[in-house]
mmCIF file of C-alpha atoms in Angstrom:
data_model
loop_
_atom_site.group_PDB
_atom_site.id
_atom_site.type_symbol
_atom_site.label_atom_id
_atom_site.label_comp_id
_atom_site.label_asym_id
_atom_site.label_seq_id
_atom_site.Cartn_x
_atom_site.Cartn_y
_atom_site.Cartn_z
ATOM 1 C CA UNK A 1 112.865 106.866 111.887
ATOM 2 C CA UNK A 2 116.165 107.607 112.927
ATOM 3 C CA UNK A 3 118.513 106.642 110.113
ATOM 4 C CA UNK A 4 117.855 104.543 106.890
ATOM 5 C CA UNK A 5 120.971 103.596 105.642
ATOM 6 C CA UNK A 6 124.121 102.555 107.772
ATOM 7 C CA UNK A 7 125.611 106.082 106.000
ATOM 8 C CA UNK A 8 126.640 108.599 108.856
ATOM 9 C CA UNK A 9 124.345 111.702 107.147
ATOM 10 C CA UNK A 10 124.126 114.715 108.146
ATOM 11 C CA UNK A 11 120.384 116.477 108.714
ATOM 12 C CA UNK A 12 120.749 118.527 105.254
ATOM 13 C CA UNK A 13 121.575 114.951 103.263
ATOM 14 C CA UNK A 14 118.754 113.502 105.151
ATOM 15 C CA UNK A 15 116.352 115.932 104.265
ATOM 16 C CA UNK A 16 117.267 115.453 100.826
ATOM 17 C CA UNK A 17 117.203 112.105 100.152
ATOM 18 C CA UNK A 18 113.808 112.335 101.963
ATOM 19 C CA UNK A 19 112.321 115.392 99.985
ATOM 20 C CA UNK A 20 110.364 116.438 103.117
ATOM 21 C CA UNK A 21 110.893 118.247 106.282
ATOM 22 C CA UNK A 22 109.399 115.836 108.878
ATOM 23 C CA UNK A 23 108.907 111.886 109.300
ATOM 24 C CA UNK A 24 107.678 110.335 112.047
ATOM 25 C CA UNK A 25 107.037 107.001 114.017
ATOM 26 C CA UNK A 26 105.459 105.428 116.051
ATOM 27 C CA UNK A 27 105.814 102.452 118.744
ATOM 28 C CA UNK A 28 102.998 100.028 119.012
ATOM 29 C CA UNK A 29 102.433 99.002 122.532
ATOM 30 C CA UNK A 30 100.864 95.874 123.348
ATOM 31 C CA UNK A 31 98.565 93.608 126.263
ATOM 32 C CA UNK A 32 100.089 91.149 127.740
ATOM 33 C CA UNK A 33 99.571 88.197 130.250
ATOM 34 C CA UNK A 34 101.080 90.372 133.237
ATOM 35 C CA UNK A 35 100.191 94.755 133.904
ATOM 36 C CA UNK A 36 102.764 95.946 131.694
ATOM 37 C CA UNK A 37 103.493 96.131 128.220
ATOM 38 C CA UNK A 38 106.496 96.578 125.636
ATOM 39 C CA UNK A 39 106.935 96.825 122.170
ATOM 40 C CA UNK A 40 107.600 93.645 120.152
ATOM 41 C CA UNK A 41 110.529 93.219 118.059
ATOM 42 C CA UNK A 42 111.798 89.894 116.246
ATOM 43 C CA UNK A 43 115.460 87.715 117.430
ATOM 44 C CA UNK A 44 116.114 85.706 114.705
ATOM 45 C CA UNK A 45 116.186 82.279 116.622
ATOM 46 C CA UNK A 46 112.203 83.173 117.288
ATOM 47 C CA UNK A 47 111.475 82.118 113.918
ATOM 48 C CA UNK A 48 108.432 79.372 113.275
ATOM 49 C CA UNK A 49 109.806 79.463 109.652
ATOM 50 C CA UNK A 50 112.303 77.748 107.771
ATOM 51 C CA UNK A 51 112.735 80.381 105.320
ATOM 52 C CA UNK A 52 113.540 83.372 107.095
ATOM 53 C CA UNK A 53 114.483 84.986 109.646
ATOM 54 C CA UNK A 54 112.172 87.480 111.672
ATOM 55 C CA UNK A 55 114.868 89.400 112.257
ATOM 56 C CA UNK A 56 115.858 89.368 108.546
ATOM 57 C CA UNK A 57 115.030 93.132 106.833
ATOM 58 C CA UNK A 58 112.619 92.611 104.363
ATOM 59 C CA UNK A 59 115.370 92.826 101.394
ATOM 60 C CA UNK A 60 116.831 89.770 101.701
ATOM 61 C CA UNK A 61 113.174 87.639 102.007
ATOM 62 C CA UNK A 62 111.496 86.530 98.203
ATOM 63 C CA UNK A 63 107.676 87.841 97.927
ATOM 64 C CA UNK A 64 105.844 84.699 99.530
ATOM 65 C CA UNK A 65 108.451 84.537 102.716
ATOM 66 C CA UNK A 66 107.868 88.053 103.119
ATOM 67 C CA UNK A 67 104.000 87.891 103.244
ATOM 68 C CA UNK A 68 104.425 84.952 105.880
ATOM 69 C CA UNK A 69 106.684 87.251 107.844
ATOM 70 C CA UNK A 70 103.995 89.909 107.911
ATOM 71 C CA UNK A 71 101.486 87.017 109.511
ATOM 72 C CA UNK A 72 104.236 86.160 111.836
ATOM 73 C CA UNK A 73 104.635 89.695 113.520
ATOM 74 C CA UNK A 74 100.567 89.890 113.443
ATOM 75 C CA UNK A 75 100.417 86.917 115.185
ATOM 76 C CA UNK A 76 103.411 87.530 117.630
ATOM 77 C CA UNK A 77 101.403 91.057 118.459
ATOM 78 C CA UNK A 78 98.426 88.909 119.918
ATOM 79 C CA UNK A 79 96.644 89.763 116.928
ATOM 80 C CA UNK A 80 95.137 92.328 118.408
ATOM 81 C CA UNK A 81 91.121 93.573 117.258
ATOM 82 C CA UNK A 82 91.042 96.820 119.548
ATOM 83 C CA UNK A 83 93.465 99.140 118.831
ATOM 84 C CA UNK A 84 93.922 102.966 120.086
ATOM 85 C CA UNK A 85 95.430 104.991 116.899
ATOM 86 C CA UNK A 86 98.229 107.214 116.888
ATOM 87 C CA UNK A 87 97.135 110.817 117.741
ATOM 88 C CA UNK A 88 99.148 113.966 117.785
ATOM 89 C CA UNK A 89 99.846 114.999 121.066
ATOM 90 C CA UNK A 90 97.070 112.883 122.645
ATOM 91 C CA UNK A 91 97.855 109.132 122.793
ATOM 92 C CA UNK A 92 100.499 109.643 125.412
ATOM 93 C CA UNK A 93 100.663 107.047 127.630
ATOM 94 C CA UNK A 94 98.173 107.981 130.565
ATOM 95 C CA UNK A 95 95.561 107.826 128.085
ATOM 96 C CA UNK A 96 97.036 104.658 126.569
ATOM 97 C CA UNK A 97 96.964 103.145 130.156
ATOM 98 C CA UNK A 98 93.494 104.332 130.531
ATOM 99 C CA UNK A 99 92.283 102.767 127.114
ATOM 100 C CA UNK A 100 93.707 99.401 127.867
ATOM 101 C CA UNK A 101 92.215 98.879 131.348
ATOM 102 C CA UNK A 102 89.200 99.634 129.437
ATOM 103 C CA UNK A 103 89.292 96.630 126.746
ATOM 104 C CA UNK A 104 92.189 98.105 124.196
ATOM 105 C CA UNK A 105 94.439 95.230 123.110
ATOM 106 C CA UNK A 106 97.164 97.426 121.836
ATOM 107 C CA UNK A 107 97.873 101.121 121.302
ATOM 108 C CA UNK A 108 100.186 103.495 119.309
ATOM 109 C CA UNK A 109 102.445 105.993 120.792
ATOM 110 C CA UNK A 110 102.069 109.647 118.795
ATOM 111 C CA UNK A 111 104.459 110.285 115.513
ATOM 112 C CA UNK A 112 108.112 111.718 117.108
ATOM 113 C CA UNK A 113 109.555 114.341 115.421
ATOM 114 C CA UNK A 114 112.419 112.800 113.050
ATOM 115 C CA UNK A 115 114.654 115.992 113.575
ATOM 116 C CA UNK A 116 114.466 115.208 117.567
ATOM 117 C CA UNK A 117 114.864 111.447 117.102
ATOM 118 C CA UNK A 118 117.410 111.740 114.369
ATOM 119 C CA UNK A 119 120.295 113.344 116.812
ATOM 120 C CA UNK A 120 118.807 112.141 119.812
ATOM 121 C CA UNK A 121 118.645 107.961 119.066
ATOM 122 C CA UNK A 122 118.712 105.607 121.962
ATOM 123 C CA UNK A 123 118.900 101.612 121.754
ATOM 124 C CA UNK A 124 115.120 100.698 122.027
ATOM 125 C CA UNK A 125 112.708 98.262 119.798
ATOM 126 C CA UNK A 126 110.764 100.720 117.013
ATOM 127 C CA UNK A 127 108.050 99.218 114.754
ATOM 128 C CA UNK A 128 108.706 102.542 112.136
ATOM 129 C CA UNK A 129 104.868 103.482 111.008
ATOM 130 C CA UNK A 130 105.371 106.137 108.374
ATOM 131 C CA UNK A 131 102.858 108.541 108.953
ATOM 132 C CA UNK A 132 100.818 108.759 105.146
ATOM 133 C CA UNK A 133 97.272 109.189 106.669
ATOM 134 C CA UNK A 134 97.751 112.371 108.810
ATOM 135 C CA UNK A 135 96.055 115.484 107.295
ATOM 136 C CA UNK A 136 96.305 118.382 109.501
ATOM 137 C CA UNK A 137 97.348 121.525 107.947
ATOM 138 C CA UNK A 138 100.936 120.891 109.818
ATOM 139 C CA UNK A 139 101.325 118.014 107.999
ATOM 140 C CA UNK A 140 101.236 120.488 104.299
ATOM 141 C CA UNK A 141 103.778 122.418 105.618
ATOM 142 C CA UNK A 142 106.055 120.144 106.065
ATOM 143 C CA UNK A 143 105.169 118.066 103.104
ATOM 144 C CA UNK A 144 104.215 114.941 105.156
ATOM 145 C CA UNK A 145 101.983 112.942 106.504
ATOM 146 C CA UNK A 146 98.283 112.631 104.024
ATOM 147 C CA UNK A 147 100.268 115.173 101.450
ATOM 148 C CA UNK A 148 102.601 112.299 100.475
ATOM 149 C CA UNK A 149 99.961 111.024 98.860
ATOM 150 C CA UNK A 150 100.799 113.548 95.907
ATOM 151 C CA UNK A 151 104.119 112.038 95.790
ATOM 152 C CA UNK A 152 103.687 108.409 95.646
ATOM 153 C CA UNK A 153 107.543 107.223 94.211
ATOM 154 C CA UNK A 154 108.755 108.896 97.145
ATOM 155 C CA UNK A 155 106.126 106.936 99.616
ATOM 156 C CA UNK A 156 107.164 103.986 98.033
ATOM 157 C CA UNK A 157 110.670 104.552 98.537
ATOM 158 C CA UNK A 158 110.603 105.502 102.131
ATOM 159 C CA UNK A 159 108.522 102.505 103.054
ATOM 160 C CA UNK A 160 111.076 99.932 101.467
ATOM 161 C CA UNK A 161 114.136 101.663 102.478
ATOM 162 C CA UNK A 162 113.146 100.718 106.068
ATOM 163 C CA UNK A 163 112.022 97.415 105.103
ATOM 164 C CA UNK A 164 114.903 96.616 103.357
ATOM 165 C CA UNK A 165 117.504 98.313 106.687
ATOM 166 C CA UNK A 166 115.573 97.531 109.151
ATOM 167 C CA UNK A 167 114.830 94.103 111.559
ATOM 168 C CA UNK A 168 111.850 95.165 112.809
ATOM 169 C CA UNK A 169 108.352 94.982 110.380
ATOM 170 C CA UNK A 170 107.143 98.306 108.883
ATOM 171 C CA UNK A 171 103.433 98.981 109.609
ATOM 172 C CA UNK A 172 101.503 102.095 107.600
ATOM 173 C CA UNK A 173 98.536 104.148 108.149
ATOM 174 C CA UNK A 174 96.626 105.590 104.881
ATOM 175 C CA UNK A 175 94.233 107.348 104.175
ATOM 176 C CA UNK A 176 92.119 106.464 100.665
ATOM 177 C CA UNK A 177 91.877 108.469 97.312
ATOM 178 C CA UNK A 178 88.433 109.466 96.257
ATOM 179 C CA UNK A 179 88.984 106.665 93.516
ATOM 180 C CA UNK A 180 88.811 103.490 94.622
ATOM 181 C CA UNK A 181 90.945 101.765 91.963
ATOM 182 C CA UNK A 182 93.769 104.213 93.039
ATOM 183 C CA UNK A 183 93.773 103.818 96.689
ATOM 184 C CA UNK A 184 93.510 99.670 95.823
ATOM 185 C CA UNK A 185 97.160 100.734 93.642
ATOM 186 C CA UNK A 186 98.491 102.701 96.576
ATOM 187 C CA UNK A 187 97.768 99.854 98.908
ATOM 188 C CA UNK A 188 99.260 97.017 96.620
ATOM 189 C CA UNK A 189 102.504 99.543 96.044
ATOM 190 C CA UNK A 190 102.891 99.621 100.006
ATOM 191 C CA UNK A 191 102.423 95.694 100.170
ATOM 192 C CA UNK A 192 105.197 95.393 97.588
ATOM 193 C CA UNK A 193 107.625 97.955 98.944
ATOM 194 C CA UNK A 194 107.602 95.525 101.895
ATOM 195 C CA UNK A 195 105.072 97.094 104.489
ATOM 196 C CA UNK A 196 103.887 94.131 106.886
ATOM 197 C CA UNK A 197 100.331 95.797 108.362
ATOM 198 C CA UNK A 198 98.202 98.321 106.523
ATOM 199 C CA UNK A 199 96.147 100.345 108.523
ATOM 200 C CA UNK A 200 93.300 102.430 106.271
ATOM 201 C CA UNK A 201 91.680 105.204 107.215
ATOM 202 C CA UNK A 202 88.186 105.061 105.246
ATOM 203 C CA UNK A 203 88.421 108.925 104.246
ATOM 204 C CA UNK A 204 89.881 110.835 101.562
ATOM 205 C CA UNK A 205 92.675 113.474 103.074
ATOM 206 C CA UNK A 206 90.179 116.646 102.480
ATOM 207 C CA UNK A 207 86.952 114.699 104.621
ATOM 208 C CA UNK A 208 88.946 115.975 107.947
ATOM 209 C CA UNK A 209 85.671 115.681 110.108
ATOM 210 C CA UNK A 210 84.768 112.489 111.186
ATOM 211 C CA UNK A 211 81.421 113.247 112.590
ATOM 212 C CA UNK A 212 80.137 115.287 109.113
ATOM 213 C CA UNK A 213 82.077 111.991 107.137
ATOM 214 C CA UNK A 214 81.065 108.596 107.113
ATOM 215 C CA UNK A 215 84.148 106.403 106.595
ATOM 216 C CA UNK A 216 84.113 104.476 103.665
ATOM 217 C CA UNK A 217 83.947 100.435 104.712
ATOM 218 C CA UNK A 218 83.539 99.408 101.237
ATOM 219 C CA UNK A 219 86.703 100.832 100.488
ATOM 220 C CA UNK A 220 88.891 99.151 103.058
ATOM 221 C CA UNK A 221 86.887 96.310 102.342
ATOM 222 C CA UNK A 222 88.413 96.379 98.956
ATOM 223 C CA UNK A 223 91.956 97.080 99.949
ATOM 224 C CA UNK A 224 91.371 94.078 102.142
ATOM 225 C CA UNK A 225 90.756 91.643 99.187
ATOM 226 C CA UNK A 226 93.198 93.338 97.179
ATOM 227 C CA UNK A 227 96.339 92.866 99.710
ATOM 228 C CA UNK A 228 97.665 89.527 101.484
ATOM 229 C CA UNK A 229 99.062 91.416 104.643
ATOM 230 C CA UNK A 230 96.879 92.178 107.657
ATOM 231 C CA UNK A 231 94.835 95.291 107.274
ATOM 232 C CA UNK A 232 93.433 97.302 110.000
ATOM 233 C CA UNK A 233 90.256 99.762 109.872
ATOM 234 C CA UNK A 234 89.956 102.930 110.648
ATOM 235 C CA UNK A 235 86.718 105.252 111.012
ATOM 236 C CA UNK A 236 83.121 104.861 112.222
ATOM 237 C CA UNK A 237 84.173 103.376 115.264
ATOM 238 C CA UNK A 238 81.715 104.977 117.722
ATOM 239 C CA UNK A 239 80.624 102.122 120.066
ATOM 240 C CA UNK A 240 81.462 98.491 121.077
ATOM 241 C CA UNK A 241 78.435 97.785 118.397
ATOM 242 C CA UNK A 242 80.904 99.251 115.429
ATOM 243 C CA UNK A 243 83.428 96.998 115.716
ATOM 244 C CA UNK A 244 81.664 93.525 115.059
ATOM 245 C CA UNK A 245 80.067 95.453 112.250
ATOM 246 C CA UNK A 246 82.959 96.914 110.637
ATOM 247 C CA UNK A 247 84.995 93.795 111.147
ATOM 248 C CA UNK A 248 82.474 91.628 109.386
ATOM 249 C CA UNK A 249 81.409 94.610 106.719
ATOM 250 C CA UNK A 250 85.481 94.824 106.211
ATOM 251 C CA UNK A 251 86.838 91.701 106.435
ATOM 252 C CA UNK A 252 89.687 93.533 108.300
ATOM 253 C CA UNK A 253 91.791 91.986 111.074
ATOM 254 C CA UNK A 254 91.034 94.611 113.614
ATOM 255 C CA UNK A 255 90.004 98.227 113.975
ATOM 256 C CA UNK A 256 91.773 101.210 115.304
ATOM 257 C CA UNK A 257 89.752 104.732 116.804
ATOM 258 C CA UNK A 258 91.042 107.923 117.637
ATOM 259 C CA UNK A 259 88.240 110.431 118.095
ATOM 260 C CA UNK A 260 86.114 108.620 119.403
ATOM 261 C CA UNK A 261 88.340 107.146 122.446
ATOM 262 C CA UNK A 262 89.172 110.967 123.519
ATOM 263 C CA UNK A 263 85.609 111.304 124.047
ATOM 264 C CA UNK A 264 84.746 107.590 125.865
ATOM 265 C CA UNK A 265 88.146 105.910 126.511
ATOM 266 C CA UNK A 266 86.174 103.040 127.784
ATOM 267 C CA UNK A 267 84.582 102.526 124.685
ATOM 268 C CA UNK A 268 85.868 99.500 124.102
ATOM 269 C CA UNK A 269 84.807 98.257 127.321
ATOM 270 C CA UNK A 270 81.346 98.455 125.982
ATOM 271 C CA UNK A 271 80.528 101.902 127.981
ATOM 272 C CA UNK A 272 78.585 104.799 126.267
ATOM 273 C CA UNK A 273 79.010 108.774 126.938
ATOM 274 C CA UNK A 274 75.719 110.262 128.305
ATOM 275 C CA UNK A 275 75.061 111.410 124.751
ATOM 276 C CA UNK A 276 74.829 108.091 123.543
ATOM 277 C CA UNK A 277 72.974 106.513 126.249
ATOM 278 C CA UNK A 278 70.345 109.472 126.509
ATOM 279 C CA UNK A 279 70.114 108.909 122.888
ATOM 280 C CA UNK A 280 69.290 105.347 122.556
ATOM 281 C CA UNK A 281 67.218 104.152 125.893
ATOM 282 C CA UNK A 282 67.235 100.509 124.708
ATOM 283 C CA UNK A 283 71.068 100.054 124.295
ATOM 284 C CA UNK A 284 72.691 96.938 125.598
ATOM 285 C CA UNK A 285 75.927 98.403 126.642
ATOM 286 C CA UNK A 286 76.910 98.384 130.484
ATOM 287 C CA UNK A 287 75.819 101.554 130.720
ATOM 288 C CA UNK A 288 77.347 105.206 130.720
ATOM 289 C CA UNK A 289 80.640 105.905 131.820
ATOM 290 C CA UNK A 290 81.604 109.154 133.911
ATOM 291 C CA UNK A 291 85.031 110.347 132.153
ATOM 292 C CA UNK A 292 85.632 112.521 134.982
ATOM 293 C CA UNK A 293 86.458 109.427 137.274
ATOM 294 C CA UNK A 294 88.469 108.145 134.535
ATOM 295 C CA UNK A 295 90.506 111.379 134.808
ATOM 296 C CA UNK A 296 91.050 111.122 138.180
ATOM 297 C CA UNK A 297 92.277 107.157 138.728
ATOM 298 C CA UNK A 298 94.991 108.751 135.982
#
């Protein structure tokens, strides 16, 4: 996120008003009819609504027209069900390419460096995705990321300074607290600072390894019925089979997977790695995929 305010700052009053060293977002690419893909952002004479304006920031919009705006941009995405999550220096765009030829509707770009971005802007179409799930031990030292969660006034105030500058919808990724009622209170706070899609990440910032953590469905589950925006689900995506499961267990509008795509990025094709189909002889899937061929056509 480049700049939130139409101030000229410089990077020391930036860093200040921000209390931490590093932001970051993300662009959300999507499938379309044709081979390419863009990201989406909102003209004002696109609007279905009488009552705002998708181009609009989020300030000038009463609760209910903001909640319909939020529906809007999900449903101008395609509202997409398979989604590739952001991921430090791996979702670049061969993989993304790779992961949509095999089923993804819609991918993330990794979280930019704000210090790069902030001197280095350019005239493109951002959907801003500050990044409150990530937990790697970068992420503590520059007091970002999963460690926001400490600091939940400032979260708050990040998320609807962009909502209220920018004309492009605000999308976060969380992570939960080990208490449910408090990650339902973060969730509602990000809903009312004016965040339009809520992706949640069913593990608590210290259960770093997905494969020794199951994520916790109930809990998105919850933030689902708690929140009016669309909510996306994150962990336990292993196989094709996960995702009808965790949509129905969730009541979520789509899922996202990370881990799991490095390792099959035809997974949501409905192909299994050799581990998985040595593992379970009566699957259903297509069968296993060889991700050395995948390397090579990219």
């Amino acid at each position: 996120m480049a700049t939130l305010s139409t101030q000229t700052d410089s990077l020391e009053d930036l860093d200040d008003r921000l209390c931490a060293e590093e932001t970051g977002c993300c662009l959300l690419e999507q499938n379309s009819s044709s081979s390419s893909s863009s990201t989406v952002s909102f003209m004002p004479s696109e609007s279905p609504f009488s009552c705002y304006s998708l181009g609009s920031p989020a300030c000038c919009l009463n609760v209910e027209c903001r909640i319909e705006r939020a529906w809007a941009h999900w449903k101008k995405l395609g509202q997409p069900k398979l989604m590739v999550a952001p991921m430090v220096d791996n979702s670049e765009l061969p993989f993304r390419m790779l992961c949509r030829k095999y089923g993804a509707n819609a991918a993330y770009t990794p979280m930019l460096h704000s210090r790069i971005f902030f001197w280095t802007m350019r005239s493109i179409g951002l959907r801003n995705s500050p990044p409150a799930r990530c937990s790697q031990r970068i992420a503590k030292r520059g007091n970002y990321g999963a460690f926001l969660m400490d600091k939940l006034p400032l979260v708050k105030s990040l998320v609807h300074k962009l909502a209220s500058n920018l004309h492009v919808p605000v999308s976060c990724k969380i992570r939960i607290f080990p208490n449910l009622e408090d990650t339902i209170t973060y969730a509602r706070m990000l809903e009312d600072a004016g965040c339009s899609l809520l992706a949640v990440h069913g593990r608590t910032r210290d259960e770093k390894d997905g494969k020794k953590f199951r994520a916790d469905w109930n809990a998105i589950k919850a933030v689902k019925g708690a929140t009016r925006i669309p909510v996306l689900a994150n962990g336990n995506i292993r196989h094709i089979d996960d995702v009808q499961r965790c949509l129905e267990e969730t009541g979520a509008d789509g899922v996202l997977s990370a881990e799991s795509l490095l390792e099959n990025p035809a997974l949501f094709a409905g192909y299994l790695t050799a581990e998985w189909v040595e593992g379970d002889e009566e699957s259903n899937v297509d069968g296993e995929v060889d991700q050395t061929d995948l390397l090579v056509c990219f």
